[in-house]
Coordinates of C-alpha atoms in Angstrom, one line a residue:
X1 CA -22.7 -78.1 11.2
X2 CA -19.9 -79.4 13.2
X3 CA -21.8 -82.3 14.4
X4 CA -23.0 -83.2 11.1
X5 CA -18.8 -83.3 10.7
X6 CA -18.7 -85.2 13.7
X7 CA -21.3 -87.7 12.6
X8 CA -19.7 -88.8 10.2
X9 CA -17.3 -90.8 12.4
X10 CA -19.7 -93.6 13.8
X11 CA -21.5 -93.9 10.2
X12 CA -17.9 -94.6 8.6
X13 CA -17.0 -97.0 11.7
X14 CA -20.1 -98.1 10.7
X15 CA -19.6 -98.5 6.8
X16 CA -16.2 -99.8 7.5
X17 CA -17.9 -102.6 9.0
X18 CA -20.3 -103.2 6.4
X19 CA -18.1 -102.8 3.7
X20 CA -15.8 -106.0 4.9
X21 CA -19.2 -108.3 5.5
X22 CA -20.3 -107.6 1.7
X23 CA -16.9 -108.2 0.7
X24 CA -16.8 -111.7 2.6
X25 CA -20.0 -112.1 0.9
X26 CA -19.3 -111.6 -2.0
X27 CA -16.2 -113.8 -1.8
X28 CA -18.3 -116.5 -0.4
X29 CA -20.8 -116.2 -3.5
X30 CA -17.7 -117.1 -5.7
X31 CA -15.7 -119.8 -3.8
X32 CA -18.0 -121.3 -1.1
X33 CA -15.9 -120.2 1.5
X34 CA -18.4 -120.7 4.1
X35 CA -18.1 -124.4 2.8
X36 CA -14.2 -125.1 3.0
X37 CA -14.4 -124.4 6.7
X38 CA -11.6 -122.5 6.6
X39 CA -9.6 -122.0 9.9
X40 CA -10.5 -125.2 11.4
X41 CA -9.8 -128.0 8.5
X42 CA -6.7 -128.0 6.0
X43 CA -8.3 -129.4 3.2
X44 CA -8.8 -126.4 1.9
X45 CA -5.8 -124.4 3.7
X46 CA -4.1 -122.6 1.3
X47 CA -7.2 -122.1 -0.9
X48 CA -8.6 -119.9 2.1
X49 CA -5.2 -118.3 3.2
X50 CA -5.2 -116.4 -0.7
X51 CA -9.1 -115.5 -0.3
X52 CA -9.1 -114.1 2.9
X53 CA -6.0 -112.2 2.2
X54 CA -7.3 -110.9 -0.8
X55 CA -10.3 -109.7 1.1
X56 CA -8.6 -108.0 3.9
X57 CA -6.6 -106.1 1.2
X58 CA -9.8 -104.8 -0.8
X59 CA -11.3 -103.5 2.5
X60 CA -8.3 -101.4 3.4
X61 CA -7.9 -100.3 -0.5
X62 CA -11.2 -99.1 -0.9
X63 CA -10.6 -97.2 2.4
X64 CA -8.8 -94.4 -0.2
X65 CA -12.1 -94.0 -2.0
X66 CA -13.1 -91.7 0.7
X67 CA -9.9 -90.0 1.3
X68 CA -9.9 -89.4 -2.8
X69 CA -12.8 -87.6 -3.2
X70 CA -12.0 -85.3 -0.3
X71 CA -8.9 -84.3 -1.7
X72 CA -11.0 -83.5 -5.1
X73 CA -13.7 -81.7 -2.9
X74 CA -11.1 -79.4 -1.4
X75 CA -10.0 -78.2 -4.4
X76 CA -13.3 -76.4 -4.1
X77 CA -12.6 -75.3 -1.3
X78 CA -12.0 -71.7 -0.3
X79 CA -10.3 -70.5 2.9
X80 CA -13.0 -68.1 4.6
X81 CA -11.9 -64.1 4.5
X82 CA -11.4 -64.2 8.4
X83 CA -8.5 -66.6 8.0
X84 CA -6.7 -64.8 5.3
X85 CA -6.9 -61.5 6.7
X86 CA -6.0 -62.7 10.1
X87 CA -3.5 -65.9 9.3
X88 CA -1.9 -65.4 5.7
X89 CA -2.3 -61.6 6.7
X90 CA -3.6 -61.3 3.0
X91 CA -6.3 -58.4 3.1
X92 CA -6.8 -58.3 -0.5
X93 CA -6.9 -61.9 -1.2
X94 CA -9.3 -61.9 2.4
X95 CA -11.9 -59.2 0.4
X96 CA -11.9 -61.6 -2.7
X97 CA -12.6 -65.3 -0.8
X98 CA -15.7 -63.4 1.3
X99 CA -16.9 -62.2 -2.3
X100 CA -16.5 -66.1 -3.5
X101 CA -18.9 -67.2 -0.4
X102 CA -21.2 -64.5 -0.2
X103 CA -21.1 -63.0 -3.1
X104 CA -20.1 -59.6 -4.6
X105 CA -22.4 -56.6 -3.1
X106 CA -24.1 -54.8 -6.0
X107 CA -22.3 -51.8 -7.2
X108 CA -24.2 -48.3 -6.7
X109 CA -22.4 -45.2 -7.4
X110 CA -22.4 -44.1 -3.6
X111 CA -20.5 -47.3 -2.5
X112 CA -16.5 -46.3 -1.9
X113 CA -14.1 -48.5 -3.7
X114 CA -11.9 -50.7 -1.7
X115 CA -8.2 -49.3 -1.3
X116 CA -6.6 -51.8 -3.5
X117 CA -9.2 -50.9 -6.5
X118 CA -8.3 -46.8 -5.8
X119 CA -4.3 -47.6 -6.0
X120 CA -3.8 -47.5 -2.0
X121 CA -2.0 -49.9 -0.5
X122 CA -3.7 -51.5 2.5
X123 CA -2.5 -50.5 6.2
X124 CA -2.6 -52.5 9.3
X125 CA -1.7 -51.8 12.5
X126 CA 1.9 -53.0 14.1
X127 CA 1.0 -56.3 15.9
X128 CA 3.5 -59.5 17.1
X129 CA 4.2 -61.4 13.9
X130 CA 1.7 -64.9 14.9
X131 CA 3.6 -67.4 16.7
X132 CA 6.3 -65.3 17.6
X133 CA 7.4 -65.9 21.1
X134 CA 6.0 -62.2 21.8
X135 CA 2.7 -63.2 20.2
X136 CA 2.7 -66.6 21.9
X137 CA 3.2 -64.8 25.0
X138 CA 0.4 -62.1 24.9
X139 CA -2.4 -64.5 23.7
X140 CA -1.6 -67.5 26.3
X141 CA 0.1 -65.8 29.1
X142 CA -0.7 -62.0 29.3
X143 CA -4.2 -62.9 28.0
X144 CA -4.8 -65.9 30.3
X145 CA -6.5 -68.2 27.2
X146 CA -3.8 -71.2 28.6
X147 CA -7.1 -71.4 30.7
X148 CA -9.0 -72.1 27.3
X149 CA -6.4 -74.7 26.0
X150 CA -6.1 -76.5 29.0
X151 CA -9.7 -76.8 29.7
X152 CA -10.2 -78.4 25.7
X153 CA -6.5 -80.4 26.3
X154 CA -7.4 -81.7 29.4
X155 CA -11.1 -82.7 28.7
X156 CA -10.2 -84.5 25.3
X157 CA -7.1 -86.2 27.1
X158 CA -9.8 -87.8 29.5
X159 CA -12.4 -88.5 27.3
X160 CA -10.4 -90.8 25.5
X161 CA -8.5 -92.2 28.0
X162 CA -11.6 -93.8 28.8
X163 CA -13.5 -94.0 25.1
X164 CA -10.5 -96.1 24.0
X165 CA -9.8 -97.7 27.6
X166 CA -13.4 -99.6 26.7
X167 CA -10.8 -101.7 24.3
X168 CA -14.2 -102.4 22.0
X169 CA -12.1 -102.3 18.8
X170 CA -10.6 -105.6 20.4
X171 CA -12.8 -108.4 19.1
X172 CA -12.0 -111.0 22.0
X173 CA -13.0 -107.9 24.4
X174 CA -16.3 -107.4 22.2
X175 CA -16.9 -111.4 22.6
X176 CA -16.9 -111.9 25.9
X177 CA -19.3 -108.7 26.5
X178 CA -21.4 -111.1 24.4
X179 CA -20.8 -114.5 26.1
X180 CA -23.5 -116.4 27.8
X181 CA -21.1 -119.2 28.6
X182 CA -17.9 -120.0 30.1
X183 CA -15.0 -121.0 27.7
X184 CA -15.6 -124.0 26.0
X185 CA -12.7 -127.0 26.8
X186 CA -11.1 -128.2 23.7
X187 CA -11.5 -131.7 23.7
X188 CA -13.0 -134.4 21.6
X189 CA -16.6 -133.3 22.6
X190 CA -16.6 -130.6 20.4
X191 CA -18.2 -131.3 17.0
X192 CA -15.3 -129.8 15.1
X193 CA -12.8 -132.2 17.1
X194 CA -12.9 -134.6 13.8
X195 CA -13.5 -133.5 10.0
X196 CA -16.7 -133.2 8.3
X197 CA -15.0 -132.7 4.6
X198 CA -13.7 -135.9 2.5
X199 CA -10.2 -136.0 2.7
X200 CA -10.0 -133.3 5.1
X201 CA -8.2 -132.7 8.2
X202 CA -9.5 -131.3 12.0
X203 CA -6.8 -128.8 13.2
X204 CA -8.9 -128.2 16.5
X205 CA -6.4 -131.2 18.0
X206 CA -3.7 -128.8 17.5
X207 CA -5.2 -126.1 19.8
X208 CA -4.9 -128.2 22.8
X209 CA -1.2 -127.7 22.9
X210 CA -0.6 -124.0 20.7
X211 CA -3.6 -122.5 22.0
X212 CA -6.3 -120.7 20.4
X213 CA -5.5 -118.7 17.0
X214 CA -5.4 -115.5 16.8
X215 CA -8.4 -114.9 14.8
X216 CA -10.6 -116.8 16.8
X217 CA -12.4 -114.1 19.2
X218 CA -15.0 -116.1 21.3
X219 CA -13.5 -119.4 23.1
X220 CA -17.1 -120.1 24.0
X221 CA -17.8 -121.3 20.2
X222 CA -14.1 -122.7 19.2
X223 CA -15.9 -124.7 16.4
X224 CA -16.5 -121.1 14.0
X225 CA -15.2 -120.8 11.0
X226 CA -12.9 -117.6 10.1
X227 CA -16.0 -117.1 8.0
X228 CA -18.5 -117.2 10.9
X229 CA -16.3 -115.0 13.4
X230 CA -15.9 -112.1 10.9
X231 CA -19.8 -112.6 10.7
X232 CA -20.1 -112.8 14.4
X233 CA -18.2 -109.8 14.9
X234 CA -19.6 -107.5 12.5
X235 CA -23.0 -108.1 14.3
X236 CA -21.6 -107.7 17.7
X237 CA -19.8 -104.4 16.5
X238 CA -22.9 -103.1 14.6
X239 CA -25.3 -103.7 17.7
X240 CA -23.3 -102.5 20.5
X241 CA -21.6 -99.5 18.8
X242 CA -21.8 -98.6 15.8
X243 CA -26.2 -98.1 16.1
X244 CA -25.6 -96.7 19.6
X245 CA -22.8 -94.6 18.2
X246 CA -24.7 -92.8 15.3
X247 CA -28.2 -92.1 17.6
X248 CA -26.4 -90.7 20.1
X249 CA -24.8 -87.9 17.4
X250 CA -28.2 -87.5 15.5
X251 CA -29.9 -87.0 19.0
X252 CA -27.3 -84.3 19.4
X253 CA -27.7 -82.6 16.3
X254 CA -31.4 -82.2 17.4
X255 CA -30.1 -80.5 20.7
X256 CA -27.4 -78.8 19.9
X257 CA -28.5 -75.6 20.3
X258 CA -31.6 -76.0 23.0
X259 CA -28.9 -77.0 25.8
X260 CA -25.8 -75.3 27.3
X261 CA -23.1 -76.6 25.7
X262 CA -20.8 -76.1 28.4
X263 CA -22.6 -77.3 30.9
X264 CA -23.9 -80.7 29.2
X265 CA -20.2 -81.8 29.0
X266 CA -19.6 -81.9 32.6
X267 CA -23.2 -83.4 32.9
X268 CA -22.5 -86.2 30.3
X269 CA -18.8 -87.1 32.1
X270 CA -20.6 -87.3 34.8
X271 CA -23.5 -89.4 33.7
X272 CA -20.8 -91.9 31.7
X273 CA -19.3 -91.6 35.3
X274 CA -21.9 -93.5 36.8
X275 CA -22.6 -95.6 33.7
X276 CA -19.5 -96.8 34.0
X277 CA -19.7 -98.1 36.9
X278 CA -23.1 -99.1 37.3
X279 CA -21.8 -101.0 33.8
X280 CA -18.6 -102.8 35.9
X281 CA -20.8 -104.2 38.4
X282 CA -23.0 -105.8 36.2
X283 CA -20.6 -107.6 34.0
X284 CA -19.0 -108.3 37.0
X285 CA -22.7 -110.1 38.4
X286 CA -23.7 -111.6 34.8
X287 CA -20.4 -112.2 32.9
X288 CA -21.0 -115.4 31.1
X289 CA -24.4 -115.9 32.5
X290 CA -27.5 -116.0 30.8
X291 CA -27.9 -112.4 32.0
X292 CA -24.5 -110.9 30.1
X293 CA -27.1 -109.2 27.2
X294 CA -27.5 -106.7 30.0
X295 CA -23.8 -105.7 29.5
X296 CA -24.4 -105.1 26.1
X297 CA -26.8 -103.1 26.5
X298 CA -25.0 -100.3 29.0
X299 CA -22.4 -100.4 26.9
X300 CA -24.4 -99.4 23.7
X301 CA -26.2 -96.9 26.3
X302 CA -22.5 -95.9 27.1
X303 CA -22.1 -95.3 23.4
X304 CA -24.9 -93.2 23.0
X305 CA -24.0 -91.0 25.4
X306 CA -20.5 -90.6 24.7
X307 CA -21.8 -89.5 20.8
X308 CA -24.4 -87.3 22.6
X309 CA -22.5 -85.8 24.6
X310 CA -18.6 -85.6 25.4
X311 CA -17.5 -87.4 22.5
X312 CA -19.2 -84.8 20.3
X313 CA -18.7 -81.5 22.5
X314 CA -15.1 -82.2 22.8
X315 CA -14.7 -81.7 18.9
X316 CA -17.3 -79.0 18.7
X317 CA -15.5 -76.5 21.6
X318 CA -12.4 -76.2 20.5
X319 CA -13.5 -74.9 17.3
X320 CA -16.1 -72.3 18.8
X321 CA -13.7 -70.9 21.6
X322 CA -10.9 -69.7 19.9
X323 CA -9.9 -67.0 17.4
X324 CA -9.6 -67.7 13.9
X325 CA -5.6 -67.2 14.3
X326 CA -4.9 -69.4 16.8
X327 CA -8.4 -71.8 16.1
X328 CA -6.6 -74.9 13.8
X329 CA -3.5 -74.6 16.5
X330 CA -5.1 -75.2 19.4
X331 CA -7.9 -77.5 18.2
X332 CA -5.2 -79.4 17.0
X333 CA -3.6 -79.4 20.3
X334 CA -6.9 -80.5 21.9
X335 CA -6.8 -83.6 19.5
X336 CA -3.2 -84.7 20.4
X337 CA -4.4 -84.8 23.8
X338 CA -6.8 -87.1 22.8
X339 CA -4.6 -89.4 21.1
X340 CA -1.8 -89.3 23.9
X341 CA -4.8 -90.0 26.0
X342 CA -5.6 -93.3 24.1
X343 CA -1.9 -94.3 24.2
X344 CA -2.6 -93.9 27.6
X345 CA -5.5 -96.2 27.3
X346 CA -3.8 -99.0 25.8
X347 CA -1.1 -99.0 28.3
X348 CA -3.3 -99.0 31.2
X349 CA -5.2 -101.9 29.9
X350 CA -2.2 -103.5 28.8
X351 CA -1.2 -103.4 32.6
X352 CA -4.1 -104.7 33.7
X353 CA -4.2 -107.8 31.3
X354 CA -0.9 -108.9 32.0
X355 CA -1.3 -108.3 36.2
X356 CA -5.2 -109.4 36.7
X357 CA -5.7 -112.9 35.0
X358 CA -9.9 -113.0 35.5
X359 CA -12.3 -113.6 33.0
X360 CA -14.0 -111.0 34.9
X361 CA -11.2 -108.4 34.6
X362 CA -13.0 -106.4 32.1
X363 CA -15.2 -105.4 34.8
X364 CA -12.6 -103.8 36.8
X365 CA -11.7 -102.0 33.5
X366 CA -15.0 -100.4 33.6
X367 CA -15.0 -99.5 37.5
X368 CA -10.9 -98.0 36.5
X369 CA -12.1 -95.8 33.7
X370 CA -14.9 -94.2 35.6
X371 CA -12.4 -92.4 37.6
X372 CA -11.4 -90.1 33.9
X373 CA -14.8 -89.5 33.7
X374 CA -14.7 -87.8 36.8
X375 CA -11.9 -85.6 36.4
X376 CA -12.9 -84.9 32.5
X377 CA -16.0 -83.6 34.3
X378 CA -14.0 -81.5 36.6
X379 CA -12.2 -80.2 33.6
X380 CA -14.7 -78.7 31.9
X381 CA -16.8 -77.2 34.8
X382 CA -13.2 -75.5 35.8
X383 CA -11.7 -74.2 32.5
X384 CA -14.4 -74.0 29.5
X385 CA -16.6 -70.4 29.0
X386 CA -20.2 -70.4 27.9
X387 CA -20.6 -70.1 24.5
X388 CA -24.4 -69.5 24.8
X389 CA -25.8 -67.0 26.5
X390 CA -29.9 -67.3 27.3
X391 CA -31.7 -64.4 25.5
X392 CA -35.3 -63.4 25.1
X393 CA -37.9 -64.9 22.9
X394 CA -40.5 -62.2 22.7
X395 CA -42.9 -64.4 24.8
X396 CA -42.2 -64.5 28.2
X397 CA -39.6 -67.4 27.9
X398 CA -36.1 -67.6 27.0
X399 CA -33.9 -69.1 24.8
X400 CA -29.9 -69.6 23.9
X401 CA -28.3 -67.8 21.2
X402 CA -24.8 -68.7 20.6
X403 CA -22.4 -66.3 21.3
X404 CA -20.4 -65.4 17.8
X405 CA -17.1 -66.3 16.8
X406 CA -16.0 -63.0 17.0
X407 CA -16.8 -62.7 20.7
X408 CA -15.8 -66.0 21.7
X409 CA -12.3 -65.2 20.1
X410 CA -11.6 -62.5 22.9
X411 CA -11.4 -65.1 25.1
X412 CA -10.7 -65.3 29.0
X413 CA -10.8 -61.6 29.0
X414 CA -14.1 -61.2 27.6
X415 CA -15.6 -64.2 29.6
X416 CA -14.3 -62.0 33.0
X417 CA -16.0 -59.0 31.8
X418 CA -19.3 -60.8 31.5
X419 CA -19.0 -62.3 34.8
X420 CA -18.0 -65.9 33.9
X421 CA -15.6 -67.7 36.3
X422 CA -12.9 -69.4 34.8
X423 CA -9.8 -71.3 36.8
X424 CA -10.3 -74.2 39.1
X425 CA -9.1 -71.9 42.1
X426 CA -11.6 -69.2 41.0
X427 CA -14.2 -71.8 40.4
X428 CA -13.8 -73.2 44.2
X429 CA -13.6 -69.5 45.4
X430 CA -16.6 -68.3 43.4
X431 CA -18.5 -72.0 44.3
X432 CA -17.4 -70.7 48.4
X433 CA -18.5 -67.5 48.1
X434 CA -22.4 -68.4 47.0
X435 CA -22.7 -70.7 50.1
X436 CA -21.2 -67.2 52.0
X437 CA -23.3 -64.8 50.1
X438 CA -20.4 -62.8 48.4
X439 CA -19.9 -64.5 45.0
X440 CA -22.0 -61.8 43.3
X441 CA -19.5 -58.8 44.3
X442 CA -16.6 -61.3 43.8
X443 CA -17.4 -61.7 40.2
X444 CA -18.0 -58.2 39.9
X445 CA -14.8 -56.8 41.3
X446 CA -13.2 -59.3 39.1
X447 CA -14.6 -57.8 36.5
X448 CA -13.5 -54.5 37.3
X449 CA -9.8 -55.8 37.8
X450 CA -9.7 -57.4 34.6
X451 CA -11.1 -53.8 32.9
X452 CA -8.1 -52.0 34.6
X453 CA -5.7 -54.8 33.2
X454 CA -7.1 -54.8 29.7
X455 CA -6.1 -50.9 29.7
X456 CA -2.8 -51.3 31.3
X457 CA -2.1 -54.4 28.3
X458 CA -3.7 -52.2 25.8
X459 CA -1.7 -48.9 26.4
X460 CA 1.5 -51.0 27.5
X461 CA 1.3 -52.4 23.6
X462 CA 0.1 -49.5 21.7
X463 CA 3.2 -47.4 23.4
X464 CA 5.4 -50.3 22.7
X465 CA 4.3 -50.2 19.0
X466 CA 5.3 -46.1 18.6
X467 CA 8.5 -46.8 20.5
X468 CA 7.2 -45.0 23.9
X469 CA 7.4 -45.8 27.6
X470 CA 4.6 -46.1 29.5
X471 CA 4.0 -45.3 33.3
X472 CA 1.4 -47.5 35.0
X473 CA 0.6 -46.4 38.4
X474 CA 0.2 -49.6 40.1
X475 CA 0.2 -48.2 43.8
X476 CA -2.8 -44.9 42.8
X477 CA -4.6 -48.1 41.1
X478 CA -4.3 -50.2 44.4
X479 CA -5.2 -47.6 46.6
X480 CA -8.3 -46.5 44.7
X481 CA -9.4 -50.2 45.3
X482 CA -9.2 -50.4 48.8
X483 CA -10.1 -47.1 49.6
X484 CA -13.6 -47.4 47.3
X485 CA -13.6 -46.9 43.6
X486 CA -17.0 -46.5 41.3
X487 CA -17.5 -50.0 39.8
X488 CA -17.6 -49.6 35.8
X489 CA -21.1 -50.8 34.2
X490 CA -20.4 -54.6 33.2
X491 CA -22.5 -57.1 32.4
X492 CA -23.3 -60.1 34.6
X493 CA -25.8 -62.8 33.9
X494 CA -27.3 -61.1 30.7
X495 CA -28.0 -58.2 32.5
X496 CA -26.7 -54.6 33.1
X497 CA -25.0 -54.2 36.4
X498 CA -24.8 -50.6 37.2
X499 CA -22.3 -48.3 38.4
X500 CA -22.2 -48.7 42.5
X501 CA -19.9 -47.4 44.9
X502 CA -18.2 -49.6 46.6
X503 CA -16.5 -49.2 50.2
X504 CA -12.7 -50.6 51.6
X505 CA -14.2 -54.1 52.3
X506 CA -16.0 -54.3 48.3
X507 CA -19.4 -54.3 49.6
X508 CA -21.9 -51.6 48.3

């Protein structure tokens, strides 16, 4: 379901895109604006200013079309039990939103009625008010899920570092991708040098000295019209984004739940890793060439994978991984990452425009950019869980189940307890010990330190909640470690690890 969300965001790029061409169009059907030549002849100067004006301004406008209807739409809307009980702490209103989604359960005379119907009041236990500083603390600090955050932060921050670092939304960067020819001199060999229209006047002459216009995108064909550049663009857009854009997320709908999520992350940054710069050296050997379609078509093959891959995953985990109390916080979180990370973008290739005056400079851009790629793919190999977990199919084979929202939402301590190895230091450790042989009883005595911790935590806060001390016994704990201690029955791997004693040195 969230990737059907999440296709939606190449197939409105997409729309957007279509939406302006028809408008032209449509423009062009009523005032022969392809005819006035407007941009490079003032015959017709002011005549074109108030059309294409007015067409920029019905594109944006029916922008709120969309946004309308999802404001009606979420007046439909209800808030699912989980977040009522657990955010608005709202147990009654909690009981009657799950009824409104899945319906009432049919009444039998043996079926208790709820404590608000028999006159009692609901009771909860005593917990941290949410987003108290003693709540904050227990869930990121005392719980360890910063791990979580910083994994989904950090992956999203590079993701689009790089996503927007590929400066596609810039229509001159878009053009030259495209261009099979140098830039074209302005001069009085161009066909446009001189009017075609009665009465009309060239303003190509005036380039020589002010320079190209601002709307004019591809030097290499000076001579469009404002008509034929939007046209230009829309094409170039539509090919090399928006139709890699929206395969790459239908492909991943189909796959969503046949691969490991986790793991196809870090394999996707690092396949756009060496996309991108197997994709900076060829522009750099067939910009404007006869060979610059090849460009194009790594890019729209960098596209696809971003949509079937990181793009898509870096939405999708954020909302799996935490608990409904803290989910819209830290996926939130996640996202502003992003966005600082495309600030981020813009500067760097800001930086590199106004130091590194090449035509060519768009490969280095690519060769750059690889480098967040990387590191994204670090990230997500170091701090994200599993959220699938490989289970039997009755046949002999396997096959992933996703793990429930309800387990995923217990977080790093949970993940520990299963054996998963979260932390870049843990990661190298664990990565260490299975060259040496010993990450198995690593993981395993991890596990059983995290048990004893969740006990300590657990009676720490329960005792703090009925106004009690309580003595933990750090030293008898320690010393029952080293000296040998019966390792509690975890899980590991999908299977049952049982009870072995272990010596001084942690090996059985």
């Amino acid at each position: 379901m969230l990737a059907s969300v999440f296709l939606m965001q190449p197939i409105g790029q997409a729309l957007a895109q279509i939406v302006g061409v028809w408008v032209l169009l449509g423009e062009d059907a009523a005032h022969g604006l392809h005819d006035k030549q407007c941009g490079i002849d003032m015959l017709h100067h002011e005549e074109c200013k108030t059309i294409i004006d007015g067409t920029w301004r019905i594109v944006i406008g029916s922008g709120a079309v969309p946004a309308l209807l999802a404001i009606i739409f979420r007046f439909f809307l209800y808030d699912c039990g989980l977040y009522t009980l657990e955010v608005k702490n709202k147990p009654g209103n909690a009981f009657r939103d799950t009824q409104r989604v899945y319906g009432a359960p049919p009444a039998t005379s043996g079926t208790a009625a709820s404590p608000a119907a028999a006159g009692h009041p609901y009771e909860t236990e005593a917990v941290p008010r949410q987003f108290s500083r003693q709540n904050l603390r227990a869930f990121f600090v005392e719980d360890k899920n910063w791990y979580y955050l910083a994994g989904t932060s950090i992956t999203w921050f590079f993701l689009d570092v790089s996503f927007y670092g590929f400066s596609l939304d810039n229509r001159s960067t878009l053009a030259g991708l495209w261009a099979t020819t140098d830039r074209a001199p302005i001069g009085p060999d161009l066909p446009c040098w001189n009017s075609t229209l009665d009465g009309g006047t060239s303003l190509v002459p005036s380039w020589v000295t002010a320079g190209l216009p601002t709307w004019q995108s591809d030097p290499t064909r000076p001579c469009n019209t404002i008509y034929e550049t939007i046209i230009d663009q829309t094409k170039q857009y539509l090919l090399a984004v928006s139709l890699a854009s929206i395969a790459g997320s239908a492909c991943f709908i189909l796959f969503a739940n046949r691969i490991r999520r986790r793991e196809w992350l870090t394999s996707s940054f690092i396949t756009l890793t060496v996309l991108f710069l197997v994709t900076g050296g060829v522009y750099y050997a067939v910009a404007h060439r006869s060979g610059a379609p090849a460009t194009v078509v790594l890019v729209a093959i960098c596209h696809f994978m971003f949509n079937f891959g990181a793009n898509t995953l870096t939405f999708i985990i954020p909302a799996e991984i935490f608990p409904t109390s803290y989910r819209c916080l830290c996926h939130g979180i996640s996202a502003a990452a992003g966005k600082l990370g495309s600030i981020v973008a813009v500067l760097v290739v800001y930086g590199i425009r106004a130091g590194y005056d090449s035509p060519t400079r768009q490969g280095l851009v690519f060769l750059l950019f690889a480098t967040f790629m990387a590191l994204g793919a670090v990230a997500s190999w170091a701090y994200l869980p599993d959220v699938q977990r490989p289970v039997p199919d009755g046949r002999g084979r396997t096959r992933l189940e996703t793990r429930t929202l309800e387990e995923l939402g217990e977080g790093y301590r949970r993940a520990c307890l299963e054996g998963q190895v979260i932390g870049l230091r843990n990661k190298w450790e664990d990565l260490w010990g299975r060259v040496s042989g010993r990450s198995r009883t690593k993981r395993m005595r991890m596990g059983m330190r995290m048990r004893m911790r969740i006990g300590r935590s657990e009676g720490t806060r329960s005792g703090a909640a009925r106004g009690e001390g309580v003595e933990v016994e750090e030293e008898e704990e320690d010393r029952r470690e080293d000296m040998g201690t019966v390792m509690p029955v975890m899980v590991e791997d999908n299977r049952t690890v049982h009870p072995v004693e272990m010596d001084g040195r942690g090996i059985a």
